[in-house]
Coordinates of C-alpha atoms and ligand atoms in Angstrom, one line a residue:
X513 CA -12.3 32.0 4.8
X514 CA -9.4 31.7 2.6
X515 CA -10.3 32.9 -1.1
X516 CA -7.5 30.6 -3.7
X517 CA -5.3 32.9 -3.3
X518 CA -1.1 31.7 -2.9
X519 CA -0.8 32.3 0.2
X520 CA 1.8 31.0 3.0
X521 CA 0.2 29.3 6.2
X522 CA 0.1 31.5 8.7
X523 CA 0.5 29.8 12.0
X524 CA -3.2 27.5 11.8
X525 CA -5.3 27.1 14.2
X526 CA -5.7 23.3 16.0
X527 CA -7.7 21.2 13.9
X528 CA -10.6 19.5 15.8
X529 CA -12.8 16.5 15.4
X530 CA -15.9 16.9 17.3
X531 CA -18.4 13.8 17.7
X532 CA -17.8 12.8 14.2
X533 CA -19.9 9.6 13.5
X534 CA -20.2 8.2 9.8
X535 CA -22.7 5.3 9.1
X536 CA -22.9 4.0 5.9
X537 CA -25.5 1.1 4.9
X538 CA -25.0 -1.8 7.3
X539 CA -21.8 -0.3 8.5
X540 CA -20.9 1.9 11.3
X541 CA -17.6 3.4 9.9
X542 CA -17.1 6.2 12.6
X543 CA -18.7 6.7 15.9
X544 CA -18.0 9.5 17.9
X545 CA -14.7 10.2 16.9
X546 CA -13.4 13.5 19.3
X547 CA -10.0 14.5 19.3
X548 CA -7.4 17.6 18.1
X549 CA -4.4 17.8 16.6
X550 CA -2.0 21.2 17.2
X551 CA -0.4 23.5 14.7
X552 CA 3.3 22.5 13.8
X553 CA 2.3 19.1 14.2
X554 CA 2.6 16.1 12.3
X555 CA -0.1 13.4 13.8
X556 CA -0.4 10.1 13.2
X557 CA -3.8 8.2 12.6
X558 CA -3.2 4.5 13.2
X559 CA -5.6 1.8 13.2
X560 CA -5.9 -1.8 11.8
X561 CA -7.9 -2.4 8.1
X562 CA -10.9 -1.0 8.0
X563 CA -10.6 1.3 11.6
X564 CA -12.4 3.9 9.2
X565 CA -8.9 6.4 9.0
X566 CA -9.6 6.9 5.5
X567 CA -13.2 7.7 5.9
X568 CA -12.3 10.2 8.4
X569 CA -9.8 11.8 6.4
X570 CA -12.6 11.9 3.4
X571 CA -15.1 13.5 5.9
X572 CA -12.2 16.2 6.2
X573 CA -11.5 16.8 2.9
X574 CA -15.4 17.3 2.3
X575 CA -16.1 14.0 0.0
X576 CA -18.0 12.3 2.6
X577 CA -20.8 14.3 4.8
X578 CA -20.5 13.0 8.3
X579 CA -23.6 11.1 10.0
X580 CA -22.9 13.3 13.1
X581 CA -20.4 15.6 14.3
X582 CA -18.5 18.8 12.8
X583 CA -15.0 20.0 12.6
X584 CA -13.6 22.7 14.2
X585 CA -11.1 24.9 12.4
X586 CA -9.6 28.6 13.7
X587 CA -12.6 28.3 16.2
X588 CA -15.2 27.7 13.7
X589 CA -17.5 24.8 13.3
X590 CA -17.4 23.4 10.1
X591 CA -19.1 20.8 8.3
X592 CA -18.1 20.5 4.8
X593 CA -20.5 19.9 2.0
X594 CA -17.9 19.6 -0.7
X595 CA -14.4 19.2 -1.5
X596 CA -14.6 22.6 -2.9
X597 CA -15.6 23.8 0.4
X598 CA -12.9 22.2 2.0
X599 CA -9.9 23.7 -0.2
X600 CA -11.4 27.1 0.2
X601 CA -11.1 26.7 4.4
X602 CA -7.2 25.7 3.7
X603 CA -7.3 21.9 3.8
X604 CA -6.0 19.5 1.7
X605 CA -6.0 15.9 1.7
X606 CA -3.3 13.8 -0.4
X607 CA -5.8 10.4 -1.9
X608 CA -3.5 7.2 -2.6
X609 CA -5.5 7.4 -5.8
X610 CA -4.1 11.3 -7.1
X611 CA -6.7 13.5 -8.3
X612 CA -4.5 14.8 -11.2
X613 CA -5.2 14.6 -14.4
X614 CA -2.5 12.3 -16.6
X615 CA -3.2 13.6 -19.6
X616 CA -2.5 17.2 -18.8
X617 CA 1.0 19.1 -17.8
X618 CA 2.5 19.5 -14.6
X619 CA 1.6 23.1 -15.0
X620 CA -2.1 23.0 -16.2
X621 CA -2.7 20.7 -13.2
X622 CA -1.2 22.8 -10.3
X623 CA -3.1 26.0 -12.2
X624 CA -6.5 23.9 -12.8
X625 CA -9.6 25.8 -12.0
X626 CA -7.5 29.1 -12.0
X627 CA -5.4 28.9 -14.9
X628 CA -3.0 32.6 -15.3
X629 CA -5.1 34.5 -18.1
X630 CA -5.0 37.6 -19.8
X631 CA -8.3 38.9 -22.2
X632 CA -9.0 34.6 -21.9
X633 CA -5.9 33.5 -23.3
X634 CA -2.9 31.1 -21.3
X635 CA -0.1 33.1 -21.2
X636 CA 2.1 29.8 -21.2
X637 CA 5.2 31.7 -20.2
X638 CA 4.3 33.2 -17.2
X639 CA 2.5 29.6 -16.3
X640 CA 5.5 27.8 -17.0
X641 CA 7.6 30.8 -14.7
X642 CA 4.8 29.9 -11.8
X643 CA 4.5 26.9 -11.9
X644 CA 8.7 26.3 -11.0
X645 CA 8.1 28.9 -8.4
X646 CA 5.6 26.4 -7.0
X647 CA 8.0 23.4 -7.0
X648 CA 10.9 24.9 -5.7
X649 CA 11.8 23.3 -3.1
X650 CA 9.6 20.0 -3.5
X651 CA 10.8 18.6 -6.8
X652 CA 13.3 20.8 -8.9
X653 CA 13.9 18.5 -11.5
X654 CA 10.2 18.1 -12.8
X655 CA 9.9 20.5 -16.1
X656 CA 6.5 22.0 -15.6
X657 CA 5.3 21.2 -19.6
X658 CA 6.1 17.5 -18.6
X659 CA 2.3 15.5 -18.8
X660 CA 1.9 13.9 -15.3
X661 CA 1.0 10.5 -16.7
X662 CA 5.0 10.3 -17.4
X663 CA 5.9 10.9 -14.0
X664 CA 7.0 8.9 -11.1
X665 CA 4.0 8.3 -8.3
X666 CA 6.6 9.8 -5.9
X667 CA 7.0 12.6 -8.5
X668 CA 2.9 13.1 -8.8
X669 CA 2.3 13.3 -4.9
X670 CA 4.8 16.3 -4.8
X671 CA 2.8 18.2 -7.8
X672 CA 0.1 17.5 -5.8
X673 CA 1.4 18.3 -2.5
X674 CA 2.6 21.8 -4.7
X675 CA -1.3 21.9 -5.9
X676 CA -2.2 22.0 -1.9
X677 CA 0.2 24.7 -1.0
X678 CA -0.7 27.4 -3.7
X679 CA -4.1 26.8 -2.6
X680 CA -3.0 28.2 0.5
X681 CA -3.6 25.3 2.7
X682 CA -3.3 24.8 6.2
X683 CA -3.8 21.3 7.1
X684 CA -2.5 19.0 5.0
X685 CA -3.4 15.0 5.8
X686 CA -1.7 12.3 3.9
X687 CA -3.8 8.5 3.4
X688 CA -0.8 6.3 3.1
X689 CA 1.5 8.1 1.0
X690 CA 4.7 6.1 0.7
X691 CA 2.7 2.8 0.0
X692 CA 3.9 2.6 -3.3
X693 CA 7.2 4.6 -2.9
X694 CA 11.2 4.0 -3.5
X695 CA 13.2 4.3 -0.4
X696 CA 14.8 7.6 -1.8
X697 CA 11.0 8.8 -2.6
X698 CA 10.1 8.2 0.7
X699 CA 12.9 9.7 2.5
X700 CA 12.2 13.1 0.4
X701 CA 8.9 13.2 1.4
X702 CA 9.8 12.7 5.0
X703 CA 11.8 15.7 4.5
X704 CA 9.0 17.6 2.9
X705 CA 6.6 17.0 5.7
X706 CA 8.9 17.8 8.5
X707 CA 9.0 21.3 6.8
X708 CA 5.4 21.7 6.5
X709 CA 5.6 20.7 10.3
X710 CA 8.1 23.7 10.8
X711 CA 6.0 26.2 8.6
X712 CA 3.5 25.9 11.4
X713 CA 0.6 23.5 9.5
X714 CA -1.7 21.1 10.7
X715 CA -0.8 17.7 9.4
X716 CA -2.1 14.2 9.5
X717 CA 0.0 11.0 8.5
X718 CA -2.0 8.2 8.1
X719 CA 0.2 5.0 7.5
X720 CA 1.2 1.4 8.8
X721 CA 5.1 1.6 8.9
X722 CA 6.2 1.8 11.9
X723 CA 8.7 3.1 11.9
X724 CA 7.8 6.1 9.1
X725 CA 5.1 7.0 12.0
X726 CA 8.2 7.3 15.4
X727 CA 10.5 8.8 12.4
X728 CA 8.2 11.5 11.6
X729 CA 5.3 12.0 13.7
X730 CA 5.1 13.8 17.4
X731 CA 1.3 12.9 18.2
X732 CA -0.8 9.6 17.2
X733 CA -4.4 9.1 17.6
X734 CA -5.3 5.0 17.4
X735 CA -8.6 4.0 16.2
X736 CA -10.3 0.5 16.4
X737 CA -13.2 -0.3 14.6
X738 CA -14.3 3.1 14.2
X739 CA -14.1 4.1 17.9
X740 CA -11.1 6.6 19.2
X741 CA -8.6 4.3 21.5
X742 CA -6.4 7.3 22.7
X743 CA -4.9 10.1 21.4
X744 CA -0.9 10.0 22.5
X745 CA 0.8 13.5 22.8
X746 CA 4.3 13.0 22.7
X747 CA 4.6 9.9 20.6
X748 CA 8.0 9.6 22.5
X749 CA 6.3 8.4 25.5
X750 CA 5.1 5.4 24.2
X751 CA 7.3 2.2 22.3
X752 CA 6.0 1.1 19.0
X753 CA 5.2 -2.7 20.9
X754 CA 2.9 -0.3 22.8
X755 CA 1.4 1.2 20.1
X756 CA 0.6 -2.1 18.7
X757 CA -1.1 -3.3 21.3
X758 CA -3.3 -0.2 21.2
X759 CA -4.4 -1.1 17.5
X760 CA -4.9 -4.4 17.8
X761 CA -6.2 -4.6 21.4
X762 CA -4.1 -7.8 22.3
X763 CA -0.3 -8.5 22.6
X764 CA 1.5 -9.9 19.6
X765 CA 4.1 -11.5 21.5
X766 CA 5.3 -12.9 17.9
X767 CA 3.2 -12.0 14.7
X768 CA 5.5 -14.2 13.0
X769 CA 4.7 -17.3 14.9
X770 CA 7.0 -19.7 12.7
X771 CA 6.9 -23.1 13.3
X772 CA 9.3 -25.7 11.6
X773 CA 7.7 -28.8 9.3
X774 CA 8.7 -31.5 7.6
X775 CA 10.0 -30.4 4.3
X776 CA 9.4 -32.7 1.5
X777 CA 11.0 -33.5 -2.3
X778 CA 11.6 -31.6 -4.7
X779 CA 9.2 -29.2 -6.4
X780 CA 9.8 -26.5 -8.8
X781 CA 13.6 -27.0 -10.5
X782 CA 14.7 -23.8 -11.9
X783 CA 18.3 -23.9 -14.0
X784 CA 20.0 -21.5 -16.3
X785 CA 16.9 -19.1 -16.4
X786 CA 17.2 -15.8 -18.3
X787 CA 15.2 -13.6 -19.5
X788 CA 13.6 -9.7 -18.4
X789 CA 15.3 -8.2 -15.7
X790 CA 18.0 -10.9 -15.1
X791 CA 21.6 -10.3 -15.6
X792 CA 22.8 -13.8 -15.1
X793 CA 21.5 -17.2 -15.3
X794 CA 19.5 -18.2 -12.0
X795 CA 18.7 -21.5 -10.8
X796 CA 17.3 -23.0 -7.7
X797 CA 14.9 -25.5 -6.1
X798 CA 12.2 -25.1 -3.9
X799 CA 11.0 -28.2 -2.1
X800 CA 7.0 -28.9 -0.9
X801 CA 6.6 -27.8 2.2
X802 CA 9.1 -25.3 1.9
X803 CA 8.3 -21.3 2.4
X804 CA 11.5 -19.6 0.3
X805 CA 12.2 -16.3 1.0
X806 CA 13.5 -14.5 -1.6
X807 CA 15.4 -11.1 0.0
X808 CA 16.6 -8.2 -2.2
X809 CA 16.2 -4.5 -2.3
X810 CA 14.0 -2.7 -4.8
X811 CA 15.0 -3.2 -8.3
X812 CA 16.7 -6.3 -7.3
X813 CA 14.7 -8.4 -10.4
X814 CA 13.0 -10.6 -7.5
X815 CA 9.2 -9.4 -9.4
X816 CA 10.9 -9.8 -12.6
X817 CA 12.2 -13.7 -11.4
X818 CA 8.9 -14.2 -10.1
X819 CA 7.1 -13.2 -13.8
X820 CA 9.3 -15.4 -15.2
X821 CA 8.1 -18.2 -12.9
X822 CA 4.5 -17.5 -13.9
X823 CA 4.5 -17.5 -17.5
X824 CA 4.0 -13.6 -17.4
X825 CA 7.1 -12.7 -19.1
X826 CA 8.7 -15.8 -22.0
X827 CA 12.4 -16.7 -20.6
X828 CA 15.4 -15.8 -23.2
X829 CA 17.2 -19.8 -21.7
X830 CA 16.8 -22.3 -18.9
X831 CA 14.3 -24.7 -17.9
X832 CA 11.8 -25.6 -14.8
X833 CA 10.3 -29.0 -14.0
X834 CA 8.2 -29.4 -12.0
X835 CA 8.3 -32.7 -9.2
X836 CA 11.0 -34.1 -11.8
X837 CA 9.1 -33.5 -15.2
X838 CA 9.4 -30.8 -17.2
X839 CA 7.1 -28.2 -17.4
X840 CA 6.9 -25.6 -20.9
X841 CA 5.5 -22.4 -19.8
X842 CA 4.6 -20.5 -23.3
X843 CA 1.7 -18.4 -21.4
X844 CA 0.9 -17.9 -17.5
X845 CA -2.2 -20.0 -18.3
X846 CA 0.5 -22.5 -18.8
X847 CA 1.7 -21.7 -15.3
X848 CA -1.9 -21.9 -13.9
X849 CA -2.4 -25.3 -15.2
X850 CA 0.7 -26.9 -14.0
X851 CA -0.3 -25.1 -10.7
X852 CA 2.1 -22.4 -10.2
X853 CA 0.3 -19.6 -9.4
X854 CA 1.8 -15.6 -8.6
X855 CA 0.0 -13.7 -6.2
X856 CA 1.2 -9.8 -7.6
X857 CA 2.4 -7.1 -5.3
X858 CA -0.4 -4.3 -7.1
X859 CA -2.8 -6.7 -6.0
X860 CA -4.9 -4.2 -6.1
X861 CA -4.0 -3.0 -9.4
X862 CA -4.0 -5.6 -11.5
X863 CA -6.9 -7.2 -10.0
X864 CA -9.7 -5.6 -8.7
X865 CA -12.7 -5.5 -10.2
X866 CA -14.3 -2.3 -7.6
X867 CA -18.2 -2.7 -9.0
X868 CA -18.2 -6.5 -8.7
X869 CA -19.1 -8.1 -5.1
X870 CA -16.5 -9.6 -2.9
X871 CA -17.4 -12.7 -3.5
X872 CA -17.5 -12.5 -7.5
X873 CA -14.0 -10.8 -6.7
X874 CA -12.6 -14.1 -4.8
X875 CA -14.0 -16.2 -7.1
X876 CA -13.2 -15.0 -10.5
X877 CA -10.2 -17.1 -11.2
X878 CA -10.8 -20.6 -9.8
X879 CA -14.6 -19.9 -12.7
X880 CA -12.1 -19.4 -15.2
X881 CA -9.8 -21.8 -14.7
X882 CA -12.5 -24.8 -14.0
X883 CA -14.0 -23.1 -17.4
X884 CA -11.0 -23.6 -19.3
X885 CA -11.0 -27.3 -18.1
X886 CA -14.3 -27.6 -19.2
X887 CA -16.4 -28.0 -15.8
X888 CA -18.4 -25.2 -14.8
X889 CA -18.4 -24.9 -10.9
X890 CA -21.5 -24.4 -9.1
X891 CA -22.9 -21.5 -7.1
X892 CA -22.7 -23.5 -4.2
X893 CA -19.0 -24.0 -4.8
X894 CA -18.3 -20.7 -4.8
X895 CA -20.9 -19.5 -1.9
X896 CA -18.9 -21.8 0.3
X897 CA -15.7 -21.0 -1.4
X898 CA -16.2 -17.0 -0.8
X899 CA -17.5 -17.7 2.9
X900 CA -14.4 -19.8 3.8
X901 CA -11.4 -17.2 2.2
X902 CA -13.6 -14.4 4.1
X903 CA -13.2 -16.1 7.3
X904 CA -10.0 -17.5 7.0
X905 CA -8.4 -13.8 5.6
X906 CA -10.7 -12.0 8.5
X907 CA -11.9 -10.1 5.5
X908 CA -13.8 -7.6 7.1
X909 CA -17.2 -6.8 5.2
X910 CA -21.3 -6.5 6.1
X911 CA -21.9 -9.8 3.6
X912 CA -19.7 -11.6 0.8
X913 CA -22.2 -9.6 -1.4
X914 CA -21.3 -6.3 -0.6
X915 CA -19.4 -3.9 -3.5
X916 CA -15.2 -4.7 -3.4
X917 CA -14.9 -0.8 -3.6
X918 CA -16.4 0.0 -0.2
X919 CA -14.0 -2.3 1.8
X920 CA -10.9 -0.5 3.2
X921 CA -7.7 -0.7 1.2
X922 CA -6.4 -3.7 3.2
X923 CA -9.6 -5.5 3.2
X924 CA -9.1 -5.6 -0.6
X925 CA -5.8 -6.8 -0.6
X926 CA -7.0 -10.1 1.6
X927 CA -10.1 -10.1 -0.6
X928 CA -7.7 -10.3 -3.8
X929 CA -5.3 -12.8 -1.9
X930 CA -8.4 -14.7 -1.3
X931 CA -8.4 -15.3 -5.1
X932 CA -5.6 -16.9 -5.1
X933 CA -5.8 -19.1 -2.3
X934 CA -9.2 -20.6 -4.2
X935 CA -7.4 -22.3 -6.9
X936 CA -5.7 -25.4 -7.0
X937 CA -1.8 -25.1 -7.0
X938 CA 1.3 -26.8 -6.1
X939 CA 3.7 -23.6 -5.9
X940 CA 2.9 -20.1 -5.1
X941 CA 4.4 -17.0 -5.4
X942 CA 4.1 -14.4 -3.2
X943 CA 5.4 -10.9 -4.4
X944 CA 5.2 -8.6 -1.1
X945 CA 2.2 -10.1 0.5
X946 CA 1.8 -7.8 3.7
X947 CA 2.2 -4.6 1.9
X948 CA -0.5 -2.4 2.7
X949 CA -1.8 -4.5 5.2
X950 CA -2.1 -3.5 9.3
X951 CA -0.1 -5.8 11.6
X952 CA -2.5 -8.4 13.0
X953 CA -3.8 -9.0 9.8
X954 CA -0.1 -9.9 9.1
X955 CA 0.0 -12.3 11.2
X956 CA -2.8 -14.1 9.6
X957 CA -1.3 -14.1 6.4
X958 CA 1.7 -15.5 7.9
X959 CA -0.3 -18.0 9.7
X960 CA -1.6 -19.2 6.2
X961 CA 1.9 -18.9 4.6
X962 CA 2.4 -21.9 6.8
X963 CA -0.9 -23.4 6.8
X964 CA -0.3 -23.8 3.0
X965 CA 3.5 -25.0 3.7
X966 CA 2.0 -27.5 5.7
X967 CA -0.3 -29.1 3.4
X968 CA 2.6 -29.7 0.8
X969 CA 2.7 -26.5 -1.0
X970 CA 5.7 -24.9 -2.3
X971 CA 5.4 -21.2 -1.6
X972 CA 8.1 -18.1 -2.7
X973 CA 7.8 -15.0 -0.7
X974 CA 9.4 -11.9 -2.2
X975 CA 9.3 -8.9 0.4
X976 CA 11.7 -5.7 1.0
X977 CA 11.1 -6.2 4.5
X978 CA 13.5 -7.8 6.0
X979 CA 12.5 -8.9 9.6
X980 CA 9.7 -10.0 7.8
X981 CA 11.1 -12.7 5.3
X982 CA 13.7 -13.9 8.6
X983 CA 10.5 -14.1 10.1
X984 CA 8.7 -16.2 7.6
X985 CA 11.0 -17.9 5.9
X986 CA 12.8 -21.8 6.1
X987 CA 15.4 -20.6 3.6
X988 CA 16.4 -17.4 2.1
X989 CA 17.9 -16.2 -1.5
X990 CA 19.3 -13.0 -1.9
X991 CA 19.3 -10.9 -5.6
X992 CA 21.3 -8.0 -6.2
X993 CA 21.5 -6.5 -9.7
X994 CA 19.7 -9.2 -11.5
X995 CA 21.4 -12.2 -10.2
X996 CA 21.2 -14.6 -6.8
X997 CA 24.0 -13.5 -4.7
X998 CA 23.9 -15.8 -1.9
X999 CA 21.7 -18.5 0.2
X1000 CA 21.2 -18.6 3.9
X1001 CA 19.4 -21.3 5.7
X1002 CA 17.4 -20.6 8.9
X1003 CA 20.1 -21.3 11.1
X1004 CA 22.4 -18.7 9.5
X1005 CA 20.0 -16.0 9.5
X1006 CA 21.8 -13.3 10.0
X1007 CA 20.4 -9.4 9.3
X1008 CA 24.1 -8.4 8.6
X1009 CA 24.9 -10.6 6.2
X1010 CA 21.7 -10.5 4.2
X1011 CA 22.2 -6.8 3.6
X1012 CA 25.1 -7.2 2.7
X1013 CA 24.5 -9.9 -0.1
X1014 CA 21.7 -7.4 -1.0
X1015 CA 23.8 -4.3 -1.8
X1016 CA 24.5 -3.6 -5.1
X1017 CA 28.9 -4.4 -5.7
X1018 CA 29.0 -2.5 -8.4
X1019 CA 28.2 1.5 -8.5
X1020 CA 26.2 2.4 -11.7
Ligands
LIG2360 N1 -18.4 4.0 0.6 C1 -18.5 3.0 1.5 N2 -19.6 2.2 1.6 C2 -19.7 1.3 2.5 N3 -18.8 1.0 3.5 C3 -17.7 1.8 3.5 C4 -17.5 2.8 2.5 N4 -16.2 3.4 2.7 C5 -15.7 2.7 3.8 N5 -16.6 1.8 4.2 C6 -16.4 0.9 5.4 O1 -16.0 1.7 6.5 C7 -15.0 1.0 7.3 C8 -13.8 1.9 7.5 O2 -13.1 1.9 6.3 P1 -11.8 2.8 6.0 O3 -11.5 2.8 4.6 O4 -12.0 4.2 6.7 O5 -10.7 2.0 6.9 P2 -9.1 2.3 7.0 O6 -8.9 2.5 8.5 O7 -8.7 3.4 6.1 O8 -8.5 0.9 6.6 P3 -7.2 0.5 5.7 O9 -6.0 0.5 6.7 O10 -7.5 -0.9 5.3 O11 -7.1 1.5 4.6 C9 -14.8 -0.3 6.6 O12 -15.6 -1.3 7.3 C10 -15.2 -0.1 5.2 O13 -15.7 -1.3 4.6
LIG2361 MG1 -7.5 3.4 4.3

């Protein structure tokens, strides 16, 4: 086995999964799971929430012991008891959640464990010298004595992708790693990985995009509640409708499924607004009934209008009303109370509370809220209350009881969205709701989306995605640069023509 030592890979042997199984209490994560994946490959795991790709991945990097089963790596069977373990046979697995340290350097972290010393002390010269030797190649302009908490996420996942090669390793799997990326970011990664592909590694892609996985992947193995569906070759041979109907087991002929309403009055008024991220004053209306896309690319100040809206940020001018009277919002308790309620993009982020059931997770907000009104709601309120956002998210979990941290990452995005959806409101804001989320669950939130816009509700929906706010959406706004740069109605929905009011005019 390899010692740490920097070594190049030499060309790997096939990776093999053989009979893993992983139960954990009251779920069956992984049964059986057989299947290999060639040298100077990059193969894609696909599966909907909660298919158990993630724990699979963590049985190959050695955090999780398998129930059954062993790997098979250069024609030895493996079953790793450790992560440790696991870096020493050559693999590597890159976590959405980093395992670097913030407070420390770029440098200390790639040299953790194995820092250069002479007679015990850092030589910081020569650390400094090894560690650009490291990055070369993956991310030039990161100074090495930089501390990783400054950095970009896309900027970490390279130091750490660095960290995995001087570790000499082989196969290298990634769980989701443009998730939280910029196009550019993204694109540079894509790069990256093709080269580890050349260099003769194993590697694993683990993602929902579509089309990141047909850009970038030659094989794809599909998993369905925790069973292998089929491992596909030459991704080539199949079309990404295909490949859909391989994770979700039915045909979507239309995950949109959009169906016209009566729209109603007049809602939330926005005019002259300014403030945090807007370069000129906006002002629109959104009507009840009415699901209002709002289209821009990243950096656009859609989040930053959407803040605003919520109380989160105070606005420098401009006023809302709301239904024709005016509404002051000093705080985003404010917002809450007049009903207009944001549903963030780092759902997970900014609300998770991992220790605390899913139920106390779903039902934190609406206690507050009826708290702050003076009413304390009752258990069986919020029994019911957890029961019904469960089912009508398809959260999948044993019990509403169960720990928010051992659902799968999607799973905890409807959980959080669940939240939302408990508490009274009039408008809601939707900053990227599908992000993270597999298609058919998609399709339920969009099913909601309307739901909602059916009973009268006012709902924005901020997305990057374009086919998916056409798809949504009665009317859209565009924002470019901090301003609204156009309006398009459903009739006029053209892709064309969105991008274009999209693009920045001006080159900074
Ligand atoms: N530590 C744990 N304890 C209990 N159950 C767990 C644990 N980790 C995962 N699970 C369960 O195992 C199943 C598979 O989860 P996993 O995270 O592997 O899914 P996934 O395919 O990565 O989904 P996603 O696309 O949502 O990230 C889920 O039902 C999840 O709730
Ligand atoms: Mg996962």
């Amino acid at each position: 086995m390899a010692a740490l030592e920097h070594t190049t890979a030499q060309s790997a042997d096939s990776l093999g999964f053989v009979g893993i199984g992983k139960t954990f209490p009251g779920v069956k994560a992984l049964a059986d799971i057989s299947f290999s994946v060639r040298p100077g490959s990059v193969h894609a795991l696909m599966g909907e929430n909660g298919a158990g790709k993630s724990t699979l991945l963590k049985i190959l990097s050695g955090y999780h012991a398998p129930t059954t089963g062993h790997l098979n790596i250069d024609g030895q069977e493996l079953v790793f008891k450790s992560t440790a373990e696991a870096i020493r046979a050559g693999v590597a697995v890159i976590q959405q959640e980093l395992q670097l340290v913030p407070e420390m350097t770029v440098a200390e972290n790639l040299f953790l464990g194995h820092l250069p010393a002479r007679y015990g002390i850092v030589n910081r010269g020569h650390l400094r010298r090894q560690a650009l030797d490291l990055l070369k190649g993956l991310a030039e302009e990161i100074d090495p004595n930089t501390k990783v908490g400054r950095l970009s996420l896309g900027q970490r996942q390279l130091v750490e992708i660095a960290k995995a090669l001087s570790r000499g390793a082989r196969v290298i799997a990634f769980d989701e790693p443009t998730s939280s990326l910029s196009a550019r970011e993204t694109d540079r990664l894509m790069t990256i990985i093709a080269r580890l592909r050349d260099e003769g590694r194993v590697v694993l892609y683990v993602s929902h995009r579509m089309e990141e996985v047909f850009r970038i992947c030659d094989a794809v193995t599909v998993f369905k509640d925790g069973r292998h569906v089929r491992t596909i070759e030459r991704l080539a041979d199949i079309t990404p409708d295909q490949l859909i109907t391989l994770m979700v087991g039915r045909d979507l002929a239309d995950i949109y499924d959009y169906r016209p309403r009566e729209i109603g009055g007049g809602c939330l008024k926005v005019e002259g607004l300014l403030g945090q991220g807007l370069q000129q004053p906006v002002g629109f209306e959104v009507c009840q009934g009415e699901i209002l896309g709002l289209f821009g690319l990243v950096g656009a100040g859609r989040t930053e209008l959407l803040r605003l809206l919520a109380g989160l940020e105070k606005h420098k001018a401009g006023s809302l009303s709301l239904k024709g009277a005016p509404v002051s919002l000093r705080s985003p308790r404010d917002a809450i109370a007049a009903g207009i309620l944001l549903c963030p993009e780092d759902r997970k982020k900014e609300g998770i509370v991992p220790l605390a059931s899913v139920a106390e997770n779903i039902n934190i907000s609406a206690r507050a809220h009826h708290a702050s009104l003076g009413c304390l709601i009752q258990g069986r309120w919020e029994k019911a209350n957890a029961e019904k956002q469960i089912r009508a998210l398809n959260v999948k979990t044993p019990h509403a009881g169960q720990k928010i941290k051992n659902l799968s990452g999607g799973n905890q995005q409807k959980a959080i969205l669940g939240r939302w959806l408990s508490m009274p409101m009039q408008v809601l804001l939707l900053d990227e709701p599908t992000r993270g989320i597999d298609v058919g669950a998609k399709s339920e939130i969009y099913a909601i989306i309307h739901d909602l816009a059916a009973r009268g509700i006012a709902v924005v929906v901020v997305s990057s995605d374009l086919m998916e706010v056409m798809g949504v959406a009665d009317r859209i706004l565009v924002m470019s640069e901090g301003a609204i740069t156009g309006e398009v109605a459903r009739a006029e929905f053209n892709d064309e023509r969105l991008l274009q009011l999209a693009l920045p005019r001006t080159r900074a």
